Coordinates of C-alpha atoms and ligand atoms in Angstrom, one line a residue:
Chain W
X1 CA -64.2 55.7 7.2
X2 CA -66.9 55.4 9.6
X3 CA -70.1 57.7 9.7
X4 CA -69.8 60.4 12.7
X5 CA -73.2 60.5 14.6
X6 CA -74.8 63.8 14.1
X7 CA -75.4 64.7 17.7
X8 CA -76.9 68.0 18.5
X9 CA -77.4 68.7 14.9
X10 CA -80.2 71.8 16.1
X11 CA -76.9 73.5 17.9
X12 CA -76.0 77.0 16.4
X13 CA -72.3 77.2 15.1
X14 CA -69.6 78.0 17.0
X15 CA -68.1 80.9 17.0
X16 CA -65.2 82.5 19.0
X17 CA -67.2 84.3 21.0
X18 CA -71.0 85.1 21.6
X19 CA -71.6 81.4 22.3
X20 CA -74.5 80.6 24.2
X21 CA -73.7 80.2 28.0
X22 CA -74.8 76.7 28.8
X23 CA -73.9 75.8 33.0
X24 CA -73.4 78.2 35.1
X25 CA -72.9 78.1 39.1
X26 CA -73.3 81.0 41.4
X27 CA -71.6 80.4 45.0
X28 CA -72.4 76.9 44.8
X29 CA -71.0 75.7 48.1
X30 CA -71.6 71.7 50.0
X31 CA -71.2 71.1 53.6
X32 CA -71.5 67.3 54.1
X33 CA -72.8 66.8 57.9
X34 CA -71.6 63.7 59.7
X35 CA -72.0 62.3 63.3
X36 CA -68.5 63.3 63.4
X37 CA -69.1 66.7 62.3
X38 CA -68.8 68.6 59.2
X39 CA -66.9 68.7 55.8
X40 CA -66.9 71.5 53.9
X41 CA -66.5 70.2 50.5
X42 CA -67.2 73.1 48.2
X43 CA -67.0 77.0 49.1
X44 CA -68.0 79.7 46.9
X45 CA -67.9 78.1 43.6
X46 CA -68.8 80.2 40.6
X47 CA -68.3 79.1 37.0
X48 CA -69.3 79.8 33.6
X49 CA -69.8 77.0 30.4
X50 CA -70.6 78.0 27.1
X51 CA -72.2 75.8 24.3
X52 CA -69.5 72.9 22.8
X53 CA -66.9 74.2 25.2
X54 CA -64.6 71.6 27.0
X55 CA -64.1 72.2 30.4
X56 CA -61.4 70.2 32.8
X57 CA -61.9 70.4 36.5
X58 CA -58.4 69.4 37.8
X59 CA -57.1 69.2 41.6
X60 CA -56.2 67.3 44.7
X61 CA -57.8 63.8 45.3
X62 CA -60.8 65.3 48.0
X63 CA -61.4 68.7 47.4
X64 CA -64.6 68.2 45.8
X65 CA -64.4 67.3 42.0
X66 CA -67.3 64.7 41.9
X67 CA -69.2 66.4 44.7
X68 CA -69.0 69.4 42.1
X69 CA -70.2 67.3 39.0
X70 CA -72.9 65.8 41.5
X71 CA -74.5 68.8 42.2
X72 CA -73.9 70.1 38.1
X73 CA -75.8 66.8 37.1
X74 CA -79.2 67.6 40.0
X75 CA -78.1 63.8 41.5
X76 CA -76.7 65.9 44.7
X77 CA -78.7 69.2 46.3
X78 CA -76.3 72.4 46.7
X79 CA -76.2 73.5 50.5
X80 CA -76.2 77.1 49.4
X81 CA -76.0 78.6 45.4
X82 CA -77.7 77.8 42.6
X83 CA -77.0 75.9 39.0
X84 CA -78.4 76.9 36.0
X85 CA -78.9 75.0 33.0
X86 CA -79.7 76.8 29.8
X87 CA -80.5 79.6 32.3
X88 CA -83.0 77.5 34.6
X89 CA -82.4 75.8 37.8
X90 CA -81.4 72.6 38.4
X91 CA -83.1 70.1 41.2
X92 CA -83.4 67.1 39.6
X93 CA -81.4 65.1 36.6
X94 CA -82.3 66.1 33.4
X95 CA -82.5 64.7 30.2
X96 CA -80.5 67.5 28.9
X97 CA -77.1 65.8 30.3
X98 CA -75.7 62.7 30.3
X99 CA -73.3 61.4 32.8
X100 CA -69.9 58.8 32.3
X101 CA -68.2 57.7 35.8
X102 CA -64.7 56.6 36.2
X103 CA -66.3 52.6 36.1
X104 CA -68.4 52.2 33.0
X105 CA -71.4 50.6 35.2
X106 CA -72.5 48.3 32.4
X107 CA -75.4 45.5 33.1
X108 CA -73.5 42.4 32.9
X109 CA -76.5 40.6 31.6
X110 CA -77.2 42.6 28.6
X111 CA -75.5 42.8 25.9
X112 CA -73.6 45.9 23.9
X113 CA -76.0 47.2 21.9
X114 CA -79.1 46.5 25.2
X115 CA -76.8 48.5 27.6
X116 CA -76.6 51.6 25.1
X117 CA -80.5 51.2 24.5
X118 CA -80.8 51.0 28.3
X119 CA -82.0 55.1 28.9
X120 CA -84.6 54.9 25.7
X121 CA -86.5 52.4 27.9
X122 CA -85.9 54.1 31.1
X123 CA -87.1 57.3 29.5
X124 CA -90.1 55.5 27.8
X125 CA -88.9 56.4 24.0
X126 CA -89.4 54.6 21.0
X127 CA -86.6 52.1 21.0
X128 CA -86.8 50.5 17.6
X129 CA -86.7 54.2 16.5
X130 CA -83.5 55.0 18.5
X131 CA -81.7 51.5 17.2
X132 CA -80.1 52.9 14.3
X133 CA -78.8 55.9 15.9
X134 CA -77.5 53.5 18.8
X135 CA -75.7 51.5 15.8
X136 CA -74.0 54.4 14.7
X137 CA -72.8 55.5 17.5
X138 CA -71.7 52.0 18.5
X139 CA -69.6 52.0 15.5
X140 CA -68.3 55.4 15.6
X141 CA -66.7 53.8 19.0
X142 CA -65.2 51.4 16.9
X143 CA -67.6 48.1 18.9
X144 CA -69.6 47.2 15.5
X145 CA -68.6 43.8 15.7
X146 CA -69.2 43.4 19.5
X147 CA -72.5 44.7 19.5
X148 CA -73.9 41.4 20.6
X149 CA -71.0 40.7 23.2
X150 CA -71.7 41.0 26.7
X151 CA -69.6 43.1 29.0
X152 CA -67.5 40.4 30.6
X153 CA -66.2 39.7 27.1
X154 CA -64.7 42.9 26.3
X155 CA -61.5 44.9 27.5
X156 CA -62.0 47.8 30.0
X157 CA -61.3 50.0 27.3
X158 CA -64.1 48.7 25.2
X159 CA -66.5 48.6 28.1
X160 CA -65.6 52.4 28.7
X161 CA -67.0 53.4 24.8
X162 CA -70.2 51.6 25.2
X163 CA -70.6 53.9 28.4
X164 CA -69.6 56.7 25.8
X165 CA -71.6 55.5 23.2
X166 CA -74.8 54.8 25.9
X167 CA -74.4 58.8 26.7
X168 CA -73.9 59.8 22.8
X169 CA -76.9 57.9 21.5
X170 CA -78.8 60.2 23.5
X171 CA -77.7 63.3 22.4
X172 CA -76.7 65.2 25.6
X173 CA -76.4 69.0 25.0
X174 CA -73.6 68.9 28.3
X175 CA -71.8 65.7 28.5
X176 CA -70.4 65.1 32.6
X177 CA -67.4 63.2 32.9
X178 CA -66.2 62.0 36.4
X179 CA -62.5 60.8 35.6
X180 CA -64.4 58.1 33.1
X181 CA -60.7 57.1 31.8
X182 CA -59.1 57.0 34.8
X183 CA -59.1 53.3 35.4
X184 CA -57.6 52.3 31.9
X185 CA -53.5 52.2 30.7
X186 CA -51.6 55.2 29.3
X187 CA -51.8 53.9 25.5
X188 CA -55.9 52.9 26.1
X189 CA -56.9 56.3 27.5
X190 CA -54.7 58.4 24.6
X191 CA -57.2 56.3 22.1
X192 CA -60.0 57.2 24.0
X193 CA -58.9 60.6 24.4
X194 CA -58.8 61.1 20.6
X195 CA -62.2 59.2 20.1
X196 CA -63.9 61.8 22.2
X197 CA -62.1 64.9 20.9
X198 CA -63.9 63.7 17.6
X199 CA -66.8 62.8 18.5
X200 CA -67.8 65.8 21.1
X201 CA -65.8 68.2 18.5
X202 CA -68.0 67.2 15.8
X203 CA -71.7 67.0 17.0
X204 CA -70.8 70.6 19.1
X205 CA -71.4 69.1 23.1
X206 CA -70.4 70.7 26.3
X207 CA -68.5 68.6 28.1
X208 CA -67.6 69.2 31.7
X209 CA -64.8 66.2 32.6
X210 CA -62.6 65.9 35.7
X211 CA -59.6 64.1 35.6
X212 CA -56.3 63.6 37.9
X213 CA -53.9 63.9 34.6
X214 CA -52.9 66.5 34.0
X215 CA -51.6 66.2 30.3
X216 CA -55.3 64.8 29.6
X217 CA -56.5 67.7 30.8
X218 CA -54.3 70.1 28.7
X219 CA -55.1 68.2 25.6
X220 CA -58.5 68.5 25.5
X221 CA -59.9 71.2 27.0
X222 CA -60.6 74.3 25.7
X223 CA -59.8 75.6 29.6
X224 CA -59.0 73.9 32.7
X225 CA -60.1 74.7 36.0
X226 CA -57.9 74.0 39.0
X227 CA -59.3 73.5 42.4
X228 CA -57.8 74.0 46.0
X229 CA -57.7 71.2 48.5
X230 CA -60.5 71.1 51.0
X231 CA -62.7 73.5 51.0
X232 CA -62.7 73.2 47.2
X233 CA -62.4 76.2 45.5
X234 CA -61.6 77.4 42.0
X235 CA -58.1 78.6 42.5
X236 CA -57.6 79.2 38.6
X237 CA -58.9 79.1 35.2
X238 CA -56.1 78.7 32.2
X239 CA -57.7 79.1 28.7
X240 CA -56.2 76.3 26.5
X241 CA -55.6 78.2 23.1
X242 CA -53.8 75.2 21.3
X243 CA -55.4 75.3 17.5
X244 CA -58.3 72.4 16.6
X245 CA -58.5 69.7 15.5
X246 CA -55.6 68.5 18.0
X247 CA -53.6 65.6 17.1
X248 CA -50.9 63.0 19.1
X249 CA -48.3 65.5 17.3
X250 CA -49.9 68.8 19.8
X251 CA -47.9 67.0 22.4
X252 CA -45.0 68.4 20.8
X253 CA -45.7 71.8 20.7
X254 CA -43.7 74.1 22.9
X255 CA -47.1 75.9 24.1
X256 CA -48.8 72.7 25.0
X257 CA -45.2 72.2 27.9
X258 CA -45.8 75.5 28.6
X259 CA -49.7 74.9 29.9
X260 CA -49.1 71.6 31.4
X261 CA -46.4 73.6 33.4
X262 CA -48.9 76.5 34.2
X263 CA -51.6 74.1 35.5
X264 CA -49.2 72.0 37.8
X265 CA -47.7 75.3 39.1
X266 CA -51.1 76.3 40.1
X267 CA -51.8 73.1 41.9
X268 CA -48.3 72.9 43.3
X269 CA -49.2 75.9 45.5
X270 CA -51.5 74.3 47.2
X271 CA -50.0 71.2 47.6
X272 CA -47.9 72.5 49.9
X273 CA -49.7 75.1 51.4
Chain S
X1 CA -60.8 62.0 11.2
X2 CA -61.4 58.5 12.0
X3 CA -57.7 57.4 10.5
X4 CA -56.4 59.1 13.8
X5 CA -57.7 56.6 16.0
X6 CA -55.9 53.9 17.3
X7 CA -58.6 51.1 17.2
X8 CA -56.5 48.1 19.5
X9 CA -59.2 45.9 19.1
X10 CA -59.4 45.9 15.2
X11 CA -58.3 43.0 13.6
X12 CA -55.5 43.4 11.0
X13 CA -56.6 42.9 7.6
X14 CA -53.5 40.8 6.3
X15 CA -50.4 39.0 7.9
X16 CA -47.3 39.3 6.6
X17 CA -45.4 36.4 6.7
X18 CA -43.4 36.6 9.4
X19 CA -46.8 37.2 11.6
X20 CA -48.4 34.3 9.6
X21 CA -45.7 32.2 11.4
X22 CA -45.7 33.5 14.7
X23 CA -49.1 33.0 14.6
X24 CA -49.1 29.7 13.5
X25 CA -46.4 29.0 16.5
X26 CA -48.9 30.2 18.5
X27 CA -51.6 28.2 17.6
X28 CA -49.6 25.4 18.1
X29 CA -48.7 25.8 21.7
X30 CA -52.0 26.9 22.4
X31 CA -53.2 23.3 21.0
X32 CA -50.6 21.5 23.3
X33 CA -51.8 23.5 26.1
X34 CA -55.0 22.4 25.5
X35 CA -54.2 18.8 25.1
X36 CA -52.1 19.4 28.2
X37 CA -55.3 20.2 30.1
X38 CA -57.6 17.6 29.0
X39 CA -55.2 15.3 30.5
X40 CA -55.1 16.6 33.3
X41 CA -59.2 16.9 33.5
X42 CA -58.9 13.1 32.7
X43 CA -56.4 12.4 35.5
X44 CA -58.6 14.1 38.0
X45 CA -61.9 12.0 37.2
X46 CA -59.9 9.0 36.9
X47 CA -58.9 9.8 40.4
X48 CA -62.5 11.0 41.7
X49 CA -63.9 7.8 40.2
X50 CA -61.3 5.7 42.1
X51 CA -62.2 7.0 45.4
X52 CA -65.8 6.2 44.9
X53 CA -64.7 2.6 43.9
X54 CA -62.7 2.2 47.1
X55 CA -65.0 3.3 49.3
X56 CA -67.4 1.0 48.0
X57 CA -65.0 -1.4 48.3
X58 CA -64.7 -0.8 51.7
X59 CA -68.1 -0.8 52.2
X60 CA -68.7 -4.4 50.5
X61 CA -65.1 -5.3 52.5
X62 CA -65.5 -4.2 56.1
X63 CA -68.8 -6.1 57.1
X64 CA -68.2 -9.2 54.9
X65 CA -64.5 -9.9 56.6
X66 CA -67.1 -9.2 60.0
X67 CA -64.8 -6.0 60.7
X68 CA -68.1 -4.3 61.2
X69 CA -71.0 -5.9 62.5
X70 CA -73.4 -6.7 59.0
X71 CA -76.5 -5.3 60.9
X72 CA -74.8 -2.1 61.9
X73 CA -73.8 -1.5 58.2
X74 CA -74.7 -4.3 55.6
X75 CA -73.0 -4.6 53.0
X76 CA -72.8 -2.4 49.6
X77 CA -74.2 -5.2 47.3
X78 CA -77.0 -6.3 50.1
X79 CA -78.4 -3.0 50.5
X80 CA -78.3 -2.9 46.3
X81 CA -80.5 -5.6 46.6
X82 CA -82.7 -3.9 49.0
X83 CA -83.4 -1.0 46.9
X84 CA -83.8 -3.5 43.8
X85 CA -86.8 -5.2 45.7
X86 CA -88.1 -2.0 47.5
X87 CA -89.1 -0.4 44.6
X88 CA -90.9 -2.9 43.4
X89 CA -92.8 -3.4 46.6
X90 CA -96.7 -1.6 45.5
X91 CA -96.8 0.6 48.5
X92 CA -93.5 2.0 47.3
X93 CA -94.8 4.4 44.7
X94 CA -97.3 6.4 47.5
X95 CA -94.6 6.5 49.9
X96 CA -92.3 8.5 47.3
X97 CA -95.0 10.3 46.1
X98 CA -96.4 11.3 49.4
X99 CA -92.4 12.9 50.6
X100 CA -91.6 14.6 46.9
X101 CA -94.9 16.3 47.5
X102 CA -93.7 17.8 50.7
X103 CA -90.4 18.3 49.5
X104 CA -91.9 20.6 46.2
X105 CA -94.5 22.1 47.7
X106 CA -92.3 23.2 50.9
X107 CA -89.7 24.1 48.9
X108 CA -91.8 26.1 45.9
X109 CA -93.9 28.1 48.9
X110 CA -90.5 28.5 51.5
X111 CA -88.7 29.8 48.1
X112 CA -91.7 32.3 47.7
X113 CA -92.1 33.4 50.5
X114 CA -88.9 34.1 51.4
X115 CA -88.7 36.0 48.1
X116 CA -91.9 38.1 49.1
X117 CA -90.5 39.0 52.6
X118 CA -87.2 39.7 50.9
X119 CA -87.9 42.3 48.8
X120 CA -90.2 43.4 51.4
X121 CA -87.6 44.2 53.9
X122 CA -85.2 45.4 51.3
X123 CA -87.3 47.9 49.5
X124 CA -89.5 49.5 52.3
X125 CA -86.4 50.1 55.1
X126 CA -89.6 50.9 57.8
X127 CA -90.4 47.4 57.1
X128 CA -87.4 45.7 57.8
X129 CA -86.5 47.8 61.0
X130 CA -89.8 47.0 62.4
X131 CA -89.6 43.1 61.8
X132 CA -86.0 41.8 61.1
X133 CA -85.3 41.8 64.8
X134 CA -88.1 38.9 64.8
X135 CA -87.0 37.3 61.4
X136 CA -83.2 37.0 62.9
X137 CA -84.3 36.1 66.4
X138 CA -87.0 33.2 64.7
X139 CA -83.8 32.1 62.6
X140 CA -81.8 31.9 65.7
X141 CA -84.4 28.9 66.8
X142 CA -83.5 25.4 65.7
X143 CA -86.7 24.8 64.1
X144 CA -86.9 21.3 64.4
X145 CA -88.5 22.2 67.9
X146 CA -91.5 22.9 66.3
X147 CA -91.9 19.2 64.3
X148 CA -94.1 18.1 67.1
X149 CA -95.8 21.4 67.5
X150 CA -96.9 21.4 64.1
X151 CA -98.0 17.5 63.9
X152 CA -100.5 18.8 67.0
X153 CA -101.4 21.9 65.2
X154 CA -101.7 20.5 61.6
X155 CA -102.3 16.7 62.2
X156 CA -100.2 13.8 60.8
X157 CA -100.9 14.1 57.4
X158 CA -98.5 16.1 54.7
X159 CA -99.6 19.8 56.2
X160 CA -97.7 19.4 59.2
X161 CA -94.5 17.9 56.8
X162 CA -94.7 20.8 54.5
X163 CA -95.4 23.4 57.0
X164 CA -91.8 21.9 58.4
X165 CA -90.2 22.0 55.0
X166 CA -91.8 25.7 54.8
X167 CA -90.9 27.1 57.9
X168 CA -86.9 26.1 57.2
X169 CA -86.3 26.8 53.6
X170 CA -87.9 29.9 53.2
X171 CA -84.8 31.4 55.6
X172 CA -81.9 31.6 53.2
X173 CA -83.7 32.7 50.2
X174 CA -85.3 35.7 52.3
X175 CA -81.6 36.4 53.3
X176 CA -80.2 36.0 50.1
X177 CA -83.0 38.1 48.4
X178 CA -82.6 41.1 50.7
X179 CA -78.4 41.0 50.7
X180 CA -78.5 40.5 47.1
X181 CA -81.0 43.4 46.2
X182 CA -79.3 45.8 49.2
X183 CA -76.3 45.1 47.4
X184 CA -76.2 46.8 44.4
X185 CA -73.6 48.8 43.3
X186 CA -73.8 52.3 44.6
X187 CA -73.2 53.4 40.6
X188 CA -75.6 51.4 39.3
X189 CA -78.4 53.3 41.8
X190 CA -76.3 57.0 40.3
X191 CA -76.6 55.5 37.0
X192 CA -80.4 54.9 37.1
X193 CA -80.7 58.3 38.9
X194 CA -79.2 60.2 36.1
X195 CA -81.5 59.1 33.6
X196 CA -84.6 59.8 35.6
X197 CA -85.6 55.7 35.9
X198 CA -88.8 55.1 38.8
X199 CA -88.1 53.1 41.9
X200 CA -90.1 50.5 39.4
X201 CA -87.9 50.2 37.1
X202 CA -84.5 50.1 39.2
X203 CA -86.1 47.4 40.9
X204 CA -86.6 45.2 37.6
X205 CA -84.1 46.8 35.3
X206 CA -81.2 46.6 37.6
X207 CA -81.5 45.8 41.5
X208 CA -83.7 42.2 40.9
X209 CA -81.0 40.9 38.1
X210 CA -78.2 42.1 40.4
X211 CA -79.5 40.2 42.9
X212 CA -80.6 36.8 41.1
X213 CA -77.6 34.9 41.3
X214 CA -77.3 35.8 44.8
X215 CA -80.7 34.8 45.4
X216 CA -80.2 31.7 43.3
X217 CA -77.6 30.3 45.9
X218 CA -80.4 31.0 48.5
X219 CA -82.8 28.7 46.6
X220 CA -80.3 25.9 46.2
X221 CA -80.1 25.9 49.7
X222 CA -83.6 26.1 50.3
X223 CA -84.3 22.8 48.4
X224 CA -82.0 20.9 50.7
X225 CA -83.6 22.8 53.9
X226 CA -87.1 21.2 52.1
X227 CA -85.7 17.6 52.1
X228 CA -84.6 18.2 55.5
X229 CA -87.7 19.6 56.9
X230 CA -90.0 17.1 55.0
X231 CA -87.9 14.1 56.0
X232 CA -87.9 15.3 59.7
X233 CA -91.5 15.8 60.1
X234 CA -92.3 12.7 59.2
X235 CA -89.7 11.0 61.5
X236 CA -91.7 13.0 64.2
X237 CA -95.0 11.9 63.3
X238 CA -96.2 10.6 60.3
X239 CA -98.4 7.3 58.9
X240 CA -96.6 7.5 55.3
X241 CA -93.9 8.6 53.4
X242 CA -90.5 7.9 52.9
X243 CA -89.4 9.4 56.6
X244 CA -92.0 7.2 58.1
X245 CA -90.5 3.5 55.9
X246 CA -86.8 4.9 57.3
X247 CA -88.4 4.5 60.8
X248 CA -90.1 1.4 60.4
X249 CA -87.0 -0.3 58.8
X250 CA -84.8 1.1 61.6
X251 CA -87.5 -0.1 64.2
X252 CA -87.9 -3.4 62.2
X253 CA -84.2 -3.8 62.3
X254 CA -84.2 -4.1 58.7
X255 CA -80.9 -2.3 57.5
X256 CA -80.7 -3.2 54.5
X257 CA -84.1 -1.4 53.7
X258 CA -83.1 1.4 56.2
X259 CA -79.9 2.0 53.9
X260 CA -81.9 1.3 50.5
X261 CA -84.3 4.4 51.5
X262 CA -81.3 6.5 52.7
X263 CA -79.8 6.0 48.9
X264 CA -82.8 6.7 47.3
X265 CA -83.3 10.3 49.4
X266 CA -79.6 11.0 48.6
X267 CA -80.7 10.8 44.8
X268 CA -84.1 12.9 45.2
X269 CA -81.7 15.9 47.0
X270 CA -78.9 15.1 44.2
X271 CA -81.5 15.6 41.2
X272 CA -83.1 18.8 42.7
X273 CA -79.4 20.3 43.8
X274 CA -77.9 19.1 39.8
X275 CA -81.8 20.3 38.4
X276 CA -81.2 23.8 40.3
X277 CA -77.4 23.9 39.1
X278 CA -78.6 23.3 35.1
X279 CA -81.4 26.2 35.5
X280 CA -78.5 28.1 37.2
X281 CA -76.5 27.8 34.7
X282 CA -79.2 28.3 31.9
X283 CA -80.9 31.3 33.2
X284 CA -78.1 33.4 35.3
X285 CA -75.8 33.0 32.2
X286 CA -73.7 36.2 33.4
X287 CA -72.6 34.8 37.0
X288 CA -69.0 34.8 37.3
X289 CA -67.8 31.6 37.5
Ligands
ATP1 N1 -71.9 61.5 50.7 C1 -70.7 62.1 51.3 N2 -70.5 62.3 52.9 C2 -69.6 62.9 53.4 N3 -68.6 63.7 52.8 C3 -68.4 63.3 51.7 C4 -69.2 62.7 51.3 N4 -69.0 62.6 49.7 C5 -67.8 63.5 49.2 N5 -67.3 64.0 50.8 C6 -66.6 64.3 50.9 O1 -66.4 66.2 50.2 C7 -65.1 65.9 49.9 C8 -65.1 66.0 48.3 O2 -65.0 64.6 47.8 P1 -64.8 64.0 46.5 O3 -65.5 63.1 46.1 O4 -66.2 65.1 45.5 O5 -63.4 64.5 45.8 P2 -62.8 64.5 44.7 O6 -62.1 65.8 44.5 O7 -64.1 63.7 43.9 O8 -61.7 63.5 45.0 P3 -61.3 62.1 44.3 O9 -60.0 63.3 43.5 O10 -60.2 61.6 45.0 O11 -62.1 61.3 43.3 C9 -64.5 64.6 50.4 O12 -63.5 65.1 51.8 C10 -65.4 63.9 50.8 O13 -64.5 63.0 52.5
MG2 MG1 -64.1 62.0 42.6

């Protein structure tokens, strides 16, 4: 049994209520101005996410999920409204957050280990001091034997696990993921879901997760936020009160099917609108 | 908890007999496929060599049977003999070294210049907007027209040839450097930005290495162009060098010797190309081939 990395160990134990508020948005909107006119990508988005929560965003393509994630991460300025991280305004990327994209974005000239240590180099941290930690995380995502391999020697799922290790090594308070498993086959996706859940749960990491896959959203989350098509607004938030820890068997639970149906109907309202 | 994870990549610890048989059959099939591939490789290799032999035979036979005037095309063996005697002439090393020097210096300076200007254009958009139109305009000129001018400006010595080599060699490096640096995927930039990387870190940890395979293709072209530049420069006006020798033998109608010089130039071109190809494989190991 491999060692689970001890991520975010200073975080207080998570209770059912009274958790610390980590992310808050107030009246967030985003208007893209193009030469042909302007696109309102987000309108008046207000969300609150507590420490250790796993929150998924689902919605039709183009409804502004990626835009929302980019704004929360500090990579993109909002047109109006604010994002608070631990009560402070976000105007630029923060080391408290880790971002994972749909593609692994590995540097092909670096081995797995060196890709995982890239943020350390960039942030001017002590690479040697972090190496054991990086190796622990690489082991935790099941790539121990591949630490010296180059990205092109790995399958898509393995590459995405490297990307996961690259963010987890730095113990982010918040993990932002934009369809991280969207390009993977169903079987690999399931394995990755279990892995992600195990690691983020044990480390108490707050997760913001964007997906097109309703099953995945319900399976992983404490809350599923359903968004409307352009302009993106929050159309509903569903609490997923399935017991944890969850396993593949959880999907047999009748409550699971009900929740999927609920998300689907929340989404469906807009598809035909 | 870890047990719940399905690790598709972990090797199974023990193979049961059925699986072991299957694995053996698999290995046998793979071995068969490899043998077949190796045989096909050989067929192609023999084919390629045969084509070369046929060309040499024609080269030898056509002038020999007077199907082509031997003054226009001396037979292969005569050219080989001319090459053998030429390289033993006391004046030969001087001409060879001069041309080699022009090519190498022209190539290095041209590559450095192309790299520098390409980086400046890519990382500094105002510079690109100001001077890129002139770069493109300059490239549209067939630069050989400058050869007589360079002789007038820089004299009959090596300098004018080196300048010629630089002027045509630097462009492919410049363009490939610029294009390579600008083709860094948006996701990679975003990743670096999310880690709060400085522009300098983005450049030397991501952009430059990303561009390197593309830059290297430009560098390979630059070598070929440097050879052309040096020889054209010597054609137009020189007192020494392989281009000067080639010109001289042409005038003297010693076509076998002229061909011998061409063979030497082809050898220089090929040597440079393969050297760079080797460096490419060694240093840009991550290139998709
Ligand atoms: N940089 C940009 N410039 C102009 N418009 C943009 C830009 N980025 C996004 N948009 C527009 O904003 C809207 C939301 O885009 P976004 O990428 O956030 O959608 P999404 O929900 O992530 O879609 P998908 O599920 O397909 O990834 C779209 O209409 C898109 O055209
Ligand atoms: Mg998106």
